[in-house]
């Protein structure tokens, strides 16, 4: 069984922080690039982050750059997303997604992920 499970979402006040986790089971993340996406109310899904297999390379959408940081612990088969300075506009369901990229340390700009998590809800509200 191949599965990605996000956790760490919840209610946070504006300006606050959360750290999301994405845990893989049934496969190893060692050879996967992992991306984070989010979809807010009435919004299209947005790619917000990418992290390469070793964490050597990361990319961020302009909307989160400087506030969100992706990291990973391959021994734990886990990818993280640290979210700081959260604003109301960050309210969304956050998804992690993994794409098999072998030994590549590049974040692919094309191609669909192989595995998706079901998402974790982040609500930014006072």
GROMACS .gro file of C-alpha atoms in nm:
model
  126
    1UNK     CA    1   0.000   0.000   0.000
    2UNK     CA    2   0.136   0.336  -0.105
    3UNK     CA    3   0.032   0.625   0.107
    4UNK     CA    4   0.118   0.981   0.201
    5UNK     CA    5  -0.034   1.125   0.514
    6UNK     CA    6  -0.018   1.491   0.608
    7UNK     CA    7  -0.053   1.612   0.962
    8UNK     CA    8   0.003   1.924   1.166
    9UNK     CA    9  -0.278   2.138   1.038
   10UNK     CA   10  -0.519   2.319   1.261
   11UNK     CA   11  -0.628   2.660   1.377
   12UNK     CA   12  -0.365   2.928   1.410
   13UNK     CA   13  -0.388   3.302   1.464
   14UNK     CA   14  -0.258   3.545   1.206
   15UNK     CA   15   0.115   3.581   1.242
   16UNK     CA   16   0.147   3.239   1.395
   17UNK     CA   17   0.333   2.932   1.280
   18UNK     CA   18   0.266   2.570   1.207
   19UNK     CA   19   0.478   2.281   1.095
   20UNK     CA   20   0.322   2.027   0.865
   21UNK     CA   21   0.447   1.674   0.826
   22UNK     CA   22   0.412   1.436   0.536
   23UNK     CA   23   0.484   1.072   0.611
   24UNK     CA   24   0.517   0.810   0.341
   25UNK     CA   25   0.436   0.446   0.386
   26UNK     CA   26   0.461   0.160   0.141
   27UNK     CA   27   0.747   0.328  -0.038
   28UNK     CA   28   1.057   0.523   0.046
   29UNK     CA   29   1.095   0.893  -0.019
   30UNK     CA   30   1.466   0.854  -0.087
   31UNK     CA   31   1.407   0.864  -0.460
   32UNK     CA   32   1.119   1.106  -0.469
   33UNK     CA   33   1.089   1.475  -0.506
   34UNK     CA   34   0.818   1.606  -0.277
   35UNK     CA   35   0.600   1.905  -0.342
   36UNK     CA   36   0.355   2.085  -0.123
   37UNK     CA   37   0.033   2.224  -0.263
   38UNK     CA   38  -0.254   2.412  -0.113
   39UNK     CA   39  -0.608   2.486  -0.213
   40UNK     CA   40  -0.798   2.762  -0.042
   41UNK     CA   41  -1.172   2.821  -0.042
   42UNK     CA   42  -1.288   2.887  -0.395
   43UNK     CA   43  -0.930   2.871  -0.520
   44UNK     CA   44  -0.742   2.651  -0.757
   45UNK     CA   45  -0.473   2.424  -0.626
   46UNK     CA   46  -0.143   2.603  -0.598
   47UNK     CA   47   0.204   2.455  -0.586
   48UNK     CA   48   0.387   2.626  -0.304
   49UNK     CA   49   0.704   2.426  -0.247
   50UNK     CA   50   0.932   2.162  -0.385
   51UNK     CA   51   1.215   1.977  -0.217
   52UNK     CA   52   1.459   1.743  -0.385
   53UNK     CA   53   1.545   1.396  -0.265
   54UNK     CA   54   1.818   1.500  -0.024
   55UNK     CA   55   1.686   1.846   0.048
   56UNK     CA   56   1.968   1.996  -0.153
   57UNK     CA   57   1.731   2.193  -0.370
   58UNK     CA   58   1.414   2.371  -0.272
   59UNK     CA   59   1.174   2.595  -0.459
   60UNK     CA   60   0.897   2.814  -0.329
   61UNK     CA   61   0.610   3.001  -0.478
   62UNK     CA   62   0.631   3.376  -0.448
   63UNK     CA   63   0.324   3.368  -0.229
   64UNK     CA   64   0.512   3.183   0.047
   65UNK     CA   65   0.875   3.261  -0.019
   66UNK     CA   66   1.058   3.379   0.288
   67UNK     CA   67   0.792   3.246   0.522
   68UNK     CA   68   0.768   2.875   0.440
   69UNK     CA   69   1.054   2.630   0.456
   70UNK     CA   70   1.054   2.271   0.337
   71UNK     CA   71   1.282   2.011   0.487
   72UNK     CA   72   1.300   1.636   0.501
   73UNK     CA   73   1.417   1.343   0.708
   74UNK     CA   74   1.451   1.051   0.473
   75UNK     CA   75   1.538   0.813   0.755
   76UNK     CA   76   1.195   0.887   0.895
   77UNK     CA   77   1.038   0.888   0.549
   78UNK     CA   78   0.905   1.231   0.629
   79UNK     CA   79   0.894   1.573   0.468
   80UNK     CA   80   0.813   1.887   0.662
   81UNK     CA   81   0.680   2.229   0.582
   82UNK     CA   82   0.749   2.499   0.835
   83UNK     CA   83   0.502   2.782   0.793
   84UNK     CA   84   0.571   3.113   0.961
   85UNK     CA   85   0.400   3.451   0.959
   86UNK     CA   86   0.075   3.295   0.852
   87UNK     CA   87  -0.191   3.522   0.710
   88UNK     CA   88  -0.561   3.464   0.660
   89UNK     CA   89  -0.496   3.402   0.293
   90UNK     CA   90  -0.300   3.092   0.391
   91UNK     CA   91  -0.620   2.922   0.500
   92UNK     CA   92  -0.634   2.615   0.282
   93UNK     CA   93  -0.607   2.242   0.263
   94UNK     CA   94  -0.242   2.156   0.231
   95UNK     CA   95  -0.130   1.852   0.036
   96UNK     CA   96   0.200   1.680  -0.009
   97UNK     CA   97   0.274   1.492  -0.327
   98UNK     CA   98   0.567   1.275  -0.428
   99UNK     CA   99   0.711   1.215  -0.771
  100UNK     CA  100   0.967   0.947  -0.848
  101UNK     CA  101   1.278   1.126  -0.969
  102UNK     CA  102   1.551   0.875  -0.889
  103UNK     CA  103   1.881   1.029  -0.794
  104UNK     CA  104   1.792   1.369  -0.933
  105UNK     CA  105   1.838   1.669  -0.709
  106UNK     CA  106   1.618   1.880  -0.932
  107UNK     CA  107   1.259   1.973  -0.876
  108UNK     CA  108   1.074   1.888  -1.195
  109UNK     CA  109   0.851   2.160  -1.333
  110UNK     CA  110   0.649   1.918  -1.541
  111UNK     CA  111   0.490   1.584  -1.483
  112UNK     CA  112   0.227   1.476  -1.236
  113UNK     CA  113   0.312   1.345  -0.892
  114UNK     CA  114   0.292   0.972  -0.843
  115UNK     CA  115   0.137   0.987  -0.499
  116UNK     CA  116  -0.084   1.236  -0.321
  117UNK     CA  117  -0.182   1.277   0.037
  118UNK     CA  118  -0.537   1.353   0.134
  119UNK     CA  119  -0.451   1.689   0.283
  120UNK     CA  120  -0.454   1.864   0.616
  121UNK     CA  121  -0.656   2.175   0.685
  122UNK     CA  122  -0.489   2.493   0.800
  123UNK     CA  123  -0.717   2.769   0.923
  124UNK     CA  124  -0.570   3.109   0.995
  125UNK     CA  125  -0.813   3.313   1.198
  126UNK     CA  126  -0.828   3.528   1.505
   0.00000   0.00000   0.00000
